[in-house]
Amino acid sequence: MADVTADPAQSKRLFPRERIIQWAPLLVLFVLLLLFPFFEWLEDFREAKDHIYLLDSRFFSIRNAARIAMSSAPALMVAVGVTFIIIMGSIDLSMEGTVSVCAVIFAFAFIAWGGTILSWAWLAIPVAMLVGAAMGFVNGIVHVKLKIPSFMASLAMGFVGTGLALLLTGGDRIRVEDPIFRSLLTERWFNFPVMCYVALAFLLIAWFIQSRTTLGRNFYAVGGGEELAHASGLNVERVRIMGFTLAGVFFAVGALLAVGRIGIAETATGNNFMFVSITAVVVGGTALWGGIGGVWNTLVGVLIVNVINNGMVVIGLPGWVQDGTLGLLVIAAVVMSTDRQSVSFVK
Amino acid sequence: MSFIKKFIEQEKVNRRDLLLASAYGLGGVAATGLLGTGMARAAIADPTVAWSYRNRTNPYWNEIVGGGEAFVESLGKPKDFLTHLINEGSSEKSLADVKALLSKTNGDLALAIDTNDAPNARPVVEACAAAGAYVSTLWNKTDDLHPWDFGDNYVSHMSWSDEGPAEQTARILLEAIGGKGGVVHLGGIASNNPAIERLNGLKNALKNYPDVELLDAQPADWDTQKAAQVMAGFITRYGDEIKGVHCANDTIGYGVLEALRAEGMDIPIVTYDGNPQAVELVAQERILATVFTNPHWGGGITAALAYHAATGAFKPSDEPHAHREFYGPTIFVTPQDAKEFKANYLDNVPTYDWSDHWGPSNGQIKYQ
């Protein structure tokens, strides 16, 4: 009997649409990595300077890769946290407040307990992560128990966090100058600062949670079809609350790396993390309606955003063009990663 | 339907009152018009003192409001006697909050305010003058708005011109790099007036140094983390060509220092604002120079001017124009004097005489 369900030519295509969508973010990253050196080459070519494409590129160098990795590390942690939430089909906008509170409490505790990792001050690190977890937990409770949409509940919690951080600091900045803690930035292994390896370690933990634990599987179940998951006996509310708590822990790690990078904790530590992390998750190919994507997509997304930010300065684009370009990129990324035929309406 | 009946009856009474009142009042209105609006009220014995500003997250505004608090404490009142109107960067909220406070206090108000943007100054000042309150503005107002056009109610305006001081720090930087090589500038939010003036200051200084090239100038939005990232980009693009960095303020400077530290680079930088941390870094010679604008004094004296005008301690309209629109103080901090400066201004915040309204000020505002 003839196969009437599919067009044979369709199934034999080398690159079916799904596969292109799946790999599009990585492709975009590679294109960008080749594009910025091209602009550099073009600039030198116009001025008739010797420049061998890629080899003479300042952008395409280990030193610059380390710089991009450094600016990506805190944002990656925050973005990984929010990835879990977006996989569930919810959204968490509390990161700026949570990061600020964690950073400030960490700095206070760190200084109060000795001011160097070699004393009891190291306890400030787990304390900061507990604070992040607690804020995420409250966030989840407010969302689930009071039945407030996640974007509203988390946005409100974010404001609470920013206010709390301001209350704690009174607008001052706290300096963390312990040379051992600051070795996150100053110490390099194989050309990359220690903070990059810390971020990588937590990325692997996140990947483990996502792929090897029941909780991780349940995130996908809730995001793929909440009704179905509920009907199968899954305690959806519990999964959601645990998701927000987990996200809070990763926000706290992001806060620690942010403090490690500039040595200052303040209410403004959380600034810009919302835009960068949500952009990175979406550009990386994690669908905003849930069920698709994961932490590796987020890694690619964070790298894309930071490669663009770095590359635009390197090729000398003016500031306003940079913001606009990033905005256009988000639209392009969502367009590419969405199968519009399967989505009947957008709300 | 009794409420409708009641409403109609009320309206009838209202209309009758209105007719009677207008016949009676026409002559009276003409008479009060001669006296002027500002004369409606003499001194206010105990005005509410309020500061309206963006928020306290920014160390600069935190200092400003700290000065306001020091002033109310000097009156023998608790710190929280000062009413805070926080606009979070919204001119609409700024104006709405002022109007709400005016009706709450019935105009018994001494207001110090940064109206968030220049066009918002006029409606704020007009609302205060109409209610008989006293207002002093800081930073933002349009060039055509002057305190002396409002009798006594618009007490004063203080601002700073950053172009000159930024030019001087730029000269310190350019001298330090031996007058040749490349420099980069990291600016504030591109549309902010101080950001524009501070970059112009650098450009003015560069005119005398033909061998120095301004390699690049990018906005870092007054933000430490963004500054670190932009500086990392500059290092990639220009590498060792960068001999010095001109930063639009201290918070940007901190980010630049960390970006340089990550690369093991040590080149001179100059900043602006004179925050305590920056002054310490100047003393350690990690920052070459910063400019202190004494926000503590600025915040205190702006509140003091409005308060003293409200209580009748002085009459603004008797003062010369230079006492109504003036520049705030600017003090240079360099490694030679950083320690002394820190001891005088930061370690012990000086107790100012808040009735000396113009001592540290810097001359009448000039318009171009």
GROMACS .gro file of N, CA and C in nm, chain A residues 60 65 110 118 127 129-130 141 160 163-164 168 187-189 194 204 217 251 260 326 332 339:
model
   69
   60PHE      N    1   3.903   3.748   1.750
   60PHE     CA    2   3.912   3.602   1.748
   60PHE      C    3   4.043   3.558   1.813
   65ALA      N    4   3.845   3.579   2.408
   65ALA     CA    5   3.752   3.472   2.449
   65ALA      C    6   3.738   3.473   2.601
  110PHE      N    7   3.001   3.818   5.477
  110PHE     CA    8   3.143   3.790   5.450
  110PHE      C    9   3.233   3.881   5.532
  118LEU      N   10   3.949   3.226   5.428
  118LEU     CA   11   4.019   3.138   5.522
  118LEU      C   12   3.957   3.140   5.662
  127VAL      N   13   2.524   3.082   5.278
  127VAL     CA   14   2.415   3.166   5.327
  127VAL      C   15   2.350   3.242   5.212
  129MET      N   16   2.337   3.149   4.907
  129MET     CA   17   2.259   3.057   4.825
  129MET      C   18   2.127   3.022   4.894
  130LEU      N   19   2.130   3.012   5.028
  130LEU     CA   20   2.006   2.987   5.102
  130LEU      C   21   1.910   3.104   5.088
  141ILE      N   22   0.561   3.024   4.613
  141ILE     CA   23   0.440   3.016   4.697
  141ILE      C   24   0.339   3.122   4.653
  160VAL      N   25   1.036   4.381   4.547
  160VAL     CA   26   1.055   4.364   4.691
  160VAL      C   27   1.204   4.345   4.719
  163GLY      N   28   1.400   4.665   4.682
  163GLY     CA   29   1.372   4.749   4.799
  163GLY      C   30   1.444   4.700   4.922
  164LEU      N   31   1.444   4.567   4.940
  164LEU     CA   32   1.509   4.508   5.057
  164LEU      C   33   1.660   4.536   5.053
  168LEU      N   34   1.879   4.740   5.325
  168LEU     CA   35   1.995   4.684   5.394
  168LEU      C   36   2.117   4.773   5.379
  187GLU      N   37   4.287   3.521   3.922
  187GLU     CA   38   4.363   3.398   3.899
  187GLU      C   39   4.319   3.334   3.767
  188ARG      N   40   4.414   3.294   3.687
  188ARG     CA   41   4.376   3.232   3.560
  188ARG      C   42   4.431   3.092   3.547
  189TRP      N   43   4.346   2.999   3.503
  189TRP     CA   44   4.391   2.867   3.465
  189TRP      C   45   4.373   2.855   3.315
  194VAL      N   46   3.918   3.201   3.707
  194VAL     CA   47   3.855   3.093   3.782
  194VAL      C   48   3.703   3.098   3.774
  204LEU      N   49   2.717   2.229   3.463
  204LEU     CA   50   2.709   2.083   3.461
  204LEU      C   51   2.610   2.032   3.565
  217ARG      N   52   1.294   1.614   3.481
  217ARG     CA   53   1.196   1.556   3.388
  217ARG      C   54   1.060   1.622   3.410
  251PHE      N   55   2.031   3.216   4.082
  251PHE     CA   56   2.044   3.363   4.085
  251PHE      C   57   2.151   3.401   4.188
  260GLY      N   58   3.225   3.884   4.265
  260GLY     CA   59   3.363   3.845   4.242
  260GLY      C   60   3.426   3.922   4.128
  326LEU      N   61   2.066   4.434   1.923
  326LEU     CA   62   2.031   4.326   2.015
  326LEU      C   63   1.880   4.302   2.014
  332ALA      N   64   1.454   3.812   1.558
  332ALA     CA   65   1.501   3.715   1.458
  332ALA      C   66   1.513   3.576   1.519
  339ASP      N   67   0.796   2.732   1.512
  339ASP     CA   68   0.722   2.676   1.400
  339ASP      C   69   0.585   2.742   1.399
   0.00000   0.00000   0.00000
